[in-house]
């Protein structure tokens, strides 16, 4: 399919909503659905999820929140106690210290309430655009795109963007994706990328988006 044919993003989003229905929600969206939707909880859960499978990070986040759901609760724990609660996630020791430091900074600098402000979130150690954008999108309803490996891979395969890094994908999506989908694109493409448009052997033959997709770089598929 030639590259100059406009990708029908509206149609793609509608089909994605249907395609991901059978699969579990991405961890942050599942936590929000279970009531862990504050900006602080979303940010902490995203830190826990870095380089950790959803199947692990979801129960770990809930175990931590069972003991502490606010910055004030969190600083009453020691970093070692936080570490014990999140020990199943990757880099748990460093993350425990980061989580305590963030909670403490929120108490010291923001009166215990984390503001819905991108600059504030990005100033915390260990927080990059992926987590800051997702937490602000879910926790504050602000329009931000969170680009992870799935969002990067799938939008490039569609031919919707043509970029080499997630950072460039973010800029490309900000320029062309309708803002109404900025938060939802992550919600849809994480399960879609995990279960259908997988890194190896994507399931193109049964994919609902096959007639929209340029399958850029796909050499073998199911
Ligand atoms: S057709 Fe293949 S490459 Fe395109 S979105 Fe579907 S699974 Fe991914």
PDB file of C-alpha atoms and ligand atoms in Angstrom:
ATOM      1  CA  UNK A   1       0.000   0.000   0.000  1.00  0.00           C
ATOM      2  CA  UNK A   2       1.507   3.413  -0.903  1.00  0.00           C
ATOM      3  CA  UNK A   3       2.648   5.621   1.945  1.00  0.00           C
ATOM      4  CA  UNK A   4       0.712   8.707   0.882  1.00  0.00           C
ATOM      5  CA  UNK A   5      -2.697   7.197   1.613  1.00  0.00           C
ATOM      6  CA  UNK A   6      -3.982   8.832   4.794  1.00  0.00           C
ATOM      7  CA  UNK A   7      -4.295   6.411   7.699  1.00  0.00           C
ATOM      8  CA  UNK A   8      -7.891   6.448   8.977  1.00  0.00           C
ATOM      9  CA  UNK A   9      -7.228   6.969  12.684  1.00  0.00           C
ATOM     10  CA  UNK A  10     -10.923   7.337  13.604  1.00  0.00           C
ATOM     11  CA  UNK A  11     -11.686   3.968  12.065  1.00  0.00           C
ATOM     12  CA  UNK A  12      -8.578   2.441  13.657  1.00  0.00           C
ATOM     13  CA  UNK A  13      -9.565   3.612  17.145  1.00  0.00           C
ATOM     14  CA  UNK A  14     -13.064   2.170  16.780  1.00  0.00           C
ATOM     15  CA  UNK A  15     -11.685  -1.188  15.681  1.00  0.00           C
ATOM     16  CA  UNK A  16      -9.006  -1.175  18.400  1.00  0.00           C
ATOM     17  CA  UNK A  17     -11.683  -0.705  21.061  1.00  0.00           C
ATOM     18  CA  UNK A  18     -13.301  -3.890  19.793  1.00  0.00           C
ATOM     19  CA  UNK A  19     -10.030  -5.783  19.276  1.00  0.00           C
ATOM     20  CA  UNK A  20      -8.747  -5.346  22.841  1.00  0.00           C
ATOM     21  CA  UNK A  21     -12.012  -6.176  24.597  1.00  0.00           C
ATOM     22  CA  UNK A  22     -11.070  -9.810  25.370  1.00  0.00           C
ATOM     23  CA  UNK A  23      -7.763  -8.825  26.998  1.00  0.00           C
ATOM     24  CA  UNK A  24      -6.859  -7.449  30.436  1.00  0.00           C
ATOM     25  CA  UNK A  25      -6.527  -3.661  30.672  1.00  0.00           C
ATOM     26  CA  UNK A  26      -3.046  -2.134  30.883  1.00  0.00           C
ATOM     27  CA  UNK A  27      -1.946  -1.934  34.545  1.00  0.00           C
ATOM     28  CA  UNK A  28      -2.502   1.791  35.164  1.00  0.00           C
ATOM     29  CA  UNK A  29      -5.958   1.726  33.602  1.00  0.00           C
ATOM     30  CA  UNK A  30      -6.883  -1.402  35.563  1.00  0.00           C
ATOM     31  CA  UNK A  31      -5.761   0.292  38.795  1.00  0.00           C
ATOM     32  CA  UNK A  32      -7.846   3.364  37.937  1.00  0.00           C
ATOM     33  CA  UNK A  33     -10.853   1.116  37.273  1.00  0.00           C
ATOM     34  CA  UNK A  34     -10.330  -0.386  40.737  1.00  0.00           C
ATOM     35  CA  UNK A  35     -10.351   3.068  42.371  1.00  0.00           C
ATOM     36  CA  UNK A  36      -6.604   3.815  42.507  1.00  0.00           C
ATOM     37  CA  UNK A  37      -6.960   6.852  40.280  1.00  0.00           C
ATOM     38  CA  UNK A  38      -5.345   9.712  42.198  1.00  0.00           C
ATOM     39  CA  UNK A  39      -2.361  11.379  40.567  1.00  0.00           C
ATOM     40  CA  UNK A  40      -0.102  10.191  43.407  1.00  0.00           C
ATOM     41  CA  UNK A  41      -1.250   6.571  43.115  1.00  0.00           C
ATOM     42  CA  UNK A  42      -0.925   6.615  39.335  1.00  0.00           C
ATOM     43  CA  UNK A  43       2.572   8.060  39.487  1.00  0.00           C
ATOM     44  CA  UNK A  44       3.768   5.594  42.117  1.00  0.00           C
ATOM     45  CA  UNK A  45       2.191   2.659  40.276  1.00  0.00           C
ATOM     46  CA  UNK A  46       3.896   3.728  37.062  1.00  0.00           C
ATOM     47  CA  UNK A  47       7.282   3.855  38.787  1.00  0.00           C
ATOM     48  CA  UNK A  48       6.648   0.338  40.109  1.00  0.00           C
ATOM     49  CA  UNK A  49       5.748  -0.812  36.576  1.00  0.00           C
ATOM     50  CA  UNK A  50       9.001   0.331  34.952  1.00  0.00           C
ATOM     51  CA  UNK A  51      10.689  -2.741  33.432  1.00  0.00           C
ATOM     52  CA  UNK A  52       8.216  -4.947  35.269  1.00  0.00           C
ATOM     53  CA  UNK A  53       5.425  -7.065  33.773  1.00  0.00           C
ATOM     54  CA  UNK A  54       1.864  -5.906  34.408  1.00  0.00           C
ATOM     55  CA  UNK A  55       1.129  -9.285  35.990  1.00  0.00           C
ATOM     56  CA  UNK A  56       3.679  -8.401  38.696  1.00  0.00           C
ATOM     57  CA  UNK A  57       3.303  -4.633  38.996  1.00  0.00           C
ATOM     58  CA  UNK A  58      -0.471  -4.685  39.490  1.00  0.00           C
ATOM     59  CA  UNK A  59      -0.490  -6.815  42.686  1.00  0.00           C
ATOM     60  CA  UNK A  60       2.668  -5.060  43.931  1.00  0.00           C
ATOM     61  CA  UNK A  61       1.051  -1.624  43.587  1.00  0.00           C
ATOM     62  CA  UNK A  62      -2.070  -2.837  45.380  1.00  0.00           C
ATOM     63  CA  UNK A  63       0.012  -4.329  48.208  1.00  0.00           C
ATOM     64  CA  UNK A  64       1.789  -0.990  48.683  1.00  0.00           C
ATOM     65  CA  UNK A  65      -1.472   0.993  48.517  1.00  0.00           C
ATOM     66  CA  UNK A  66      -3.036  -1.311  51.111  1.00  0.00           C
ATOM     67  CA  UNK A  67      -0.574   0.304  53.530  1.00  0.00           C
ATOM     68  CA  UNK A  68      -0.221   3.789  52.033  1.00  0.00           C
ATOM     69  CA  UNK A  69      -2.363   5.594  49.474  1.00  0.00           C
ATOM     70  CA  UNK A  70      -1.288   9.196  50.124  1.00  0.00           C
ATOM     71  CA  UNK A  71       2.047  10.996  50.487  1.00  0.00           C
ATOM     72  CA  UNK A  72       1.376  11.425  54.226  1.00  0.00           C
ATOM     73  CA  UNK A  73       0.838   7.669  54.647  1.00  0.00           C
ATOM     74  CA  UNK A  74       3.864   6.875  52.496  1.00  0.00           C
ATOM     75  CA  UNK A  75       6.380   8.923  54.505  1.00  0.00           C
ATOM     76  CA  UNK A  76       5.272   7.133  57.670  1.00  0.00           C
ATOM     77  CA  UNK A  77       6.844   4.025  56.132  1.00  0.00           C
ATOM     78  CA  UNK A  78      10.616   3.774  55.873  1.00  0.00           C
ATOM     79  CA  UNK A  79      12.231   3.174  52.467  1.00  0.00           C
ATOM     80  CA  UNK A  80      13.082  -0.318  53.771  1.00  0.00           C
ATOM     81  CA  UNK A  81       9.421  -0.985  54.584  1.00  0.00           C
ATOM     82  CA  UNK A  82       8.391   0.243  51.112  1.00  0.00           C
ATOM     83  CA  UNK A  83      11.087  -1.978  49.635  1.00  0.00           C
ATOM     84  CA  UNK A  84       9.674  -5.006  51.461  1.00  0.00           C
ATOM     85  CA  UNK A  85       6.207  -4.290  50.033  1.00  0.00           C
ATOM     86  CA  UNK A  86       7.400  -3.844  46.440  1.00  0.00           C
ATOM     87  CA  UNK A  87      10.165  -6.463  46.484  1.00  0.00           C
ATOM     88  CA  UNK A  88       8.708  -8.384  43.515  1.00  0.00           C
ATOM     89  CA  UNK A  89       9.237  -5.543  41.023  1.00  0.00           C
ATOM     90  CA  UNK A  90      12.450  -4.798  39.154  1.00  0.00           C
ATOM     91  CA  UNK A  91      14.915  -2.363  40.805  1.00  0.00           C
ATOM     92  CA  UNK A  92      12.763  -2.436  43.950  1.00  0.00           C
ATOM     93  CA  UNK A  93      15.414  -1.006  46.243  1.00  0.00           C
ATOM     94  CA  UNK A  94      16.026   2.095  44.116  1.00  0.00           C
ATOM     95  CA  UNK A  95      12.302   2.482  43.454  1.00  0.00           C
ATOM     96  CA  UNK A  96      11.501   2.299  47.186  1.00  0.00           C
ATOM     97  CA  UNK A  97      13.849   5.198  47.885  1.00  0.00           C
ATOM     98  CA  UNK A  98      12.434   7.173  44.925  1.00  0.00           C
ATOM     99  CA  UNK A  99       8.876   6.604  46.135  1.00  0.00           C
ATOM    100  CA  UNK A 100       9.724   7.767  49.653  1.00  0.00           C
ATOM    101  CA  UNK A 101      11.619  10.810  48.322  1.00  0.00           C
ATOM    102  CA  UNK A 102       8.692  11.793  46.075  1.00  0.00           C
ATOM    103  CA  UNK A 103       6.193  11.468  48.950  1.00  0.00           C
ATOM    104  CA  UNK A 104       8.472  13.518  51.183  1.00  0.00           C
ATOM    105  CA  UNK A 105       8.917  16.240  48.542  1.00  0.00           C
ATOM    106  CA  UNK A 106       5.134  16.443  48.104  1.00  0.00           C
ATOM    107  CA  UNK A 107       4.770  16.975  51.862  1.00  0.00           C
ATOM    108  CA  UNK A 108       7.623  19.497  52.114  1.00  0.00           C
ATOM    109  CA  UNK A 109       7.011  21.483  48.927  1.00  0.00           C
ATOM    110  CA  UNK A 110       3.355  21.061  47.984  1.00  0.00           C
ATOM    111  CA  UNK A 111       1.497  20.782  51.293  1.00  0.00           C
ATOM    112  CA  UNK A 112       0.860  17.058  50.844  1.00  0.00           C
ATOM    113  CA  UNK A 113      -1.055  17.355  47.565  1.00  0.00           C
ATOM    114  CA  UNK A 114       0.677  16.534  44.292  1.00  0.00           C
ATOM    115  CA  UNK A 115      -0.254  19.230  41.744  1.00  0.00           C
ATOM    116  CA  UNK A 116      -1.391  18.283  38.226  1.00  0.00           C
ATOM    117  CA  UNK A 117       1.696  19.881  36.703  1.00  0.00           C
ATOM    118  CA  UNK A 118       3.995  18.184  34.200  1.00  0.00           C
ATOM    119  CA  UNK A 119       7.058  20.178  35.268  1.00  0.00           C
ATOM    120  CA  UNK A 120       6.600  19.100  38.895  1.00  0.00           C
ATOM    121  CA  UNK A 121       6.351  15.429  37.950  1.00  0.00           C
ATOM    122  CA  UNK A 122       9.320  15.488  35.579  1.00  0.00           C
ATOM    123  CA  UNK A 123      11.486  17.079  38.276  1.00  0.00           C
ATOM    124  CA  UNK A 124      11.224  13.916  40.413  1.00  0.00           C
ATOM    125  CA  UNK A 125      14.107  11.475  40.100  1.00  0.00           C
ATOM    126  CA  UNK A 126      13.121   8.367  38.146  1.00  0.00           C
ATOM    127  CA  UNK A 127      10.085   9.968  36.484  1.00  0.00           C
ATOM    128  CA  UNK A 128      10.239  10.399  32.705  1.00  0.00           C
ATOM    129  CA  UNK A 129       7.631  11.537  30.160  1.00  0.00           C
ATOM    130  CA  UNK A 130       6.136   8.039  29.826  1.00  0.00           C
ATOM    131  CA  UNK A 131       5.048   7.888  33.482  1.00  0.00           C
ATOM    132  CA  UNK A 132       4.385  11.601  33.920  1.00  0.00           C
ATOM    133  CA  UNK A 133       2.138  11.718  30.849  1.00  0.00           C
ATOM    134  CA  UNK A 134       0.226   8.584  31.791  1.00  0.00           C
ATOM    135  CA  UNK A 135      -0.293   9.674  35.407  1.00  0.00           C
ATOM    136  CA  UNK A 136      -1.502  13.149  34.346  1.00  0.00           C
ATOM    137  CA  UNK A 137      -3.757  11.659  31.691  1.00  0.00           C
ATOM    138  CA  UNK A 138      -5.442   9.189  34.028  1.00  0.00           C
ATOM    139  CA  UNK A 139      -5.110  11.015  37.353  1.00  0.00           C
ATOM    140  CA  UNK A 140      -5.894  14.567  36.171  1.00  0.00           C
ATOM    141  CA  UNK A 141      -7.701  14.078  32.856  1.00  0.00           C
ATOM    142  CA  UNK A 142      -5.049  16.176  31.110  1.00  0.00           C
ATOM    143  CA  UNK A 143      -4.272  15.522  27.438  1.00  0.00           C
ATOM    144  CA  UNK A 144      -0.895  13.807  27.274  1.00  0.00           C
ATOM    145  CA  UNK A 145       0.341  10.922  25.144  1.00  0.00           C
ATOM    146  CA  UNK A 146       2.328   8.170  26.834  1.00  0.00           C
ATOM    147  CA  UNK A 147       4.536   6.367  24.342  1.00  0.00           C
ATOM    148  CA  UNK A 148       5.866   2.985  25.383  1.00  0.00           C
ATOM    149  CA  UNK A 149       7.339   0.230  23.196  1.00  0.00           C
ATOM    150  CA  UNK A 150       3.880  -0.897  22.057  1.00  0.00           C
ATOM    151  CA  UNK A 151       2.655   2.560  21.035  1.00  0.00           C
ATOM    152  CA  UNK A 152       5.955   3.148  19.225  1.00  0.00           C
ATOM    153  CA  UNK A 153       5.970  -0.193  17.382  1.00  0.00           C
ATOM    154  CA  UNK A 154       2.308  -0.315  16.367  1.00  0.00           C
ATOM    155  CA  UNK A 155       1.923   3.270  15.115  1.00  0.00           C
ATOM    156  CA  UNK A 156       5.057   2.779  12.989  1.00  0.00           C
ATOM    157  CA  UNK A 157       3.772  -0.498  11.551  1.00  0.00           C
ATOM    158  CA  UNK A 158       0.521   1.211  10.593  1.00  0.00           C
ATOM    159  CA  UNK A 159       2.538   3.790   8.660  1.00  0.00           C
ATOM    160  CA  UNK A 160       0.804   6.477  10.748  1.00  0.00           C
ATOM    161  CA  UNK A 161       4.202   7.711  11.921  1.00  0.00           C
ATOM    162  CA  UNK A 162       7.669   6.953  10.634  1.00  0.00           C
ATOM    163  CA  UNK A 163      10.112   7.320  13.516  1.00  0.00           C
ATOM    164  CA  UNK A 164      13.076   5.529  15.021  1.00  0.00           C
ATOM    165  CA  UNK A 165      12.632   6.247  18.739  1.00  0.00           C
ATOM    166  CA  UNK A 166       9.728   6.530  21.202  1.00  0.00           C
ATOM    167  CA  UNK A 167      10.713  10.176  21.787  1.00  0.00           C
ATOM    168  CA  UNK A 168      10.269  10.945  18.092  1.00  0.00           C
ATOM    169  CA  UNK A 169       7.036   8.956  18.018  1.00  0.00           C
ATOM    170  CA  UNK A 170       5.722  11.154  20.841  1.00  0.00           C
ATOM    171  CA  UNK A 171       6.475  14.328  18.863  1.00  0.00           C
ATOM    172  CA  UNK A 172       4.965  12.863  15.675  1.00  0.00           C
ATOM    173  CA  UNK A 173       1.789  11.776  17.475  1.00  0.00           C
ATOM    174  CA  UNK A 174       1.435  15.152  19.189  1.00  0.00           C
ATOM    175  CA  UNK A 175       1.490  16.718  15.717  1.00  0.00           C
ATOM    176  CA  UNK A 176      -1.175  14.537  14.106  1.00  0.00           C
ATOM    177  CA  UNK A 177      -3.201  12.427  16.549  1.00  0.00           C
ATOM    178  CA  UNK A 178      -6.547  14.089  17.462  1.00  0.00           C
ATOM    179  CA  UNK A 179      -6.312  15.202  21.093  1.00  0.00           C
ATOM    180  CA  UNK A 180      -9.424  13.224  22.034  1.00  0.00           C
ATOM    181  CA  UNK A 181      -7.298  10.059  21.695  1.00  0.00           C
ATOM    182  CA  UNK A 182      -4.120  11.199  23.462  1.00  0.00           C
ATOM    183  CA  UNK A 183      -4.737   9.258  26.663  1.00  0.00           C
ATOM    184  CA  UNK A 184      -6.708   6.426  25.073  1.00  0.00           C
ATOM    185  CA  UNK A 185      -4.026   5.538  22.513  1.00  0.00           C
ATOM    186  CA  UNK A 186      -1.893   4.055  25.301  1.00  0.00           C
ATOM    187  CA  UNK A 187      -4.891   2.296  26.845  1.00  0.00           C
ATOM    188  CA  UNK A 188      -5.628   0.632  23.484  1.00  0.00           C
ATOM    189  CA  UNK A 189      -2.168  -0.066  22.121  1.00  0.00           C
ATOM    190  CA  UNK A 190      -0.661  -1.671  25.229  1.00  0.00           C
ATOM    191  CA  UNK A 191      -3.019  -4.687  25.149  1.00  0.00           C
ATOM    192  CA  UNK A 192      -3.117  -4.601  21.326  1.00  0.00           C
ATOM    193  CA  UNK A 193       0.682  -4.687  21.169  1.00  0.00           C
ATOM    194  CA  UNK A 194       0.950  -7.391  23.822  1.00  0.00           C
ATOM    195  CA  UNK A 195      -1.607  -9.756  22.321  1.00  0.00           C
ATOM    196  CA  UNK A 196      -2.167  -8.953  18.607  1.00  0.00           C
ATOM    197  CA  UNK A 197       0.457  -6.685  17.032  1.00  0.00           C
ATOM    198  CA  UNK A 198       3.220  -8.452  18.924  1.00  0.00           C
ATOM    199  CA  UNK A 199       6.933  -7.747  18.500  1.00  0.00           C
ATOM    200  CA  UNK A 200       7.545 -11.062  16.713  1.00  0.00           C
ATOM    201  CA  UNK A 201       4.984 -12.702  14.427  1.00  0.00           C
ATOM    202  CA  UNK A 202       2.103 -10.240  14.774  1.00  0.00           C
ATOM    203  CA  UNK A 203      -1.330 -11.771  14.177  1.00  0.00           C
ATOM    204  CA  UNK A 204      -1.980  -9.871  10.928  1.00  0.00           C
ATOM    205  CA  UNK A 205      -4.147 -12.589   9.338  1.00  0.00           C
ATOM    206  CA  UNK A 206      -6.875 -12.143  11.949  1.00  0.00           C
ATOM    207  CA  UNK A 207      -6.211  -8.454  12.754  1.00  0.00           C
ATOM    208  CA  UNK A 208      -9.223  -6.134  12.578  1.00  0.00           C
ATOM    209  CA  UNK A 209      -6.959  -3.352  11.257  1.00  0.00           C
ATOM    210  CA  UNK A 210      -5.391  -5.305   8.391  1.00  0.00           C
ATOM    211  CA  UNK A 211      -7.002  -3.284   5.577  1.00  0.00           C
ATOM    212  CA  UNK A 212      -5.930   0.020   7.216  1.00  0.00           C
ATOM    213  CA  UNK A 213      -2.362  -1.020   7.997  1.00  0.00           C
ATOM    214  CA  UNK A 214       0.755  -0.724   5.834  1.00  0.00           C
ATOM    215  CA  UNK A 215       2.520  -3.436   7.899  1.00  0.00           C
ATOM    216  CA  UNK A 216       5.749  -1.426   7.752  1.00  0.00           C
ATOM    217  CA  UNK A 217       8.739  -3.640   8.617  1.00  0.00           C
ATOM    218  CA  UNK A 218       6.610  -6.766   9.139  1.00  0.00           C
ATOM    219  CA  UNK A 219       8.415  -9.593   7.396  1.00  0.00           C
ATOM    220  CA  UNK A 220       6.732 -12.573   8.983  1.00  0.00           C
ATOM    221  CA  UNK A 221       3.336 -12.741  10.581  1.00  0.00           C
ATOM    222  CA  UNK A 222       0.689 -15.161  11.671  1.00  0.00           C
TER     223      UNK A 222
HETATM  224  S1  LIG B   1      -2.162  -5.825  10.387  1.00  0.00           S
HETATM  225 FE1  LIG B   1      -0.407  -6.713  11.475  1.00  0.00          FE
HETATM  226  S2  LIG B   1       1.099  -5.064  11.626  1.00  0.00           S
HETATM  227 FE2  LIG B   1      -0.880  -4.119  11.152  1.00  0.00          FE
HETATM  228  S3  LIG B   1      -1.799  -3.598  13.141  1.00  0.00           S
HETATM  229 FE3  LIG B   1      -2.566  -5.618  12.584  1.00  0.00          FE
HETATM  230  S4  LIG B   1      -1.147  -7.064  13.557  1.00  0.00           S
HETATM  231 FE4  LIG B   1      -0.122  -5.048  13.506  1.00  0.00          FE
END
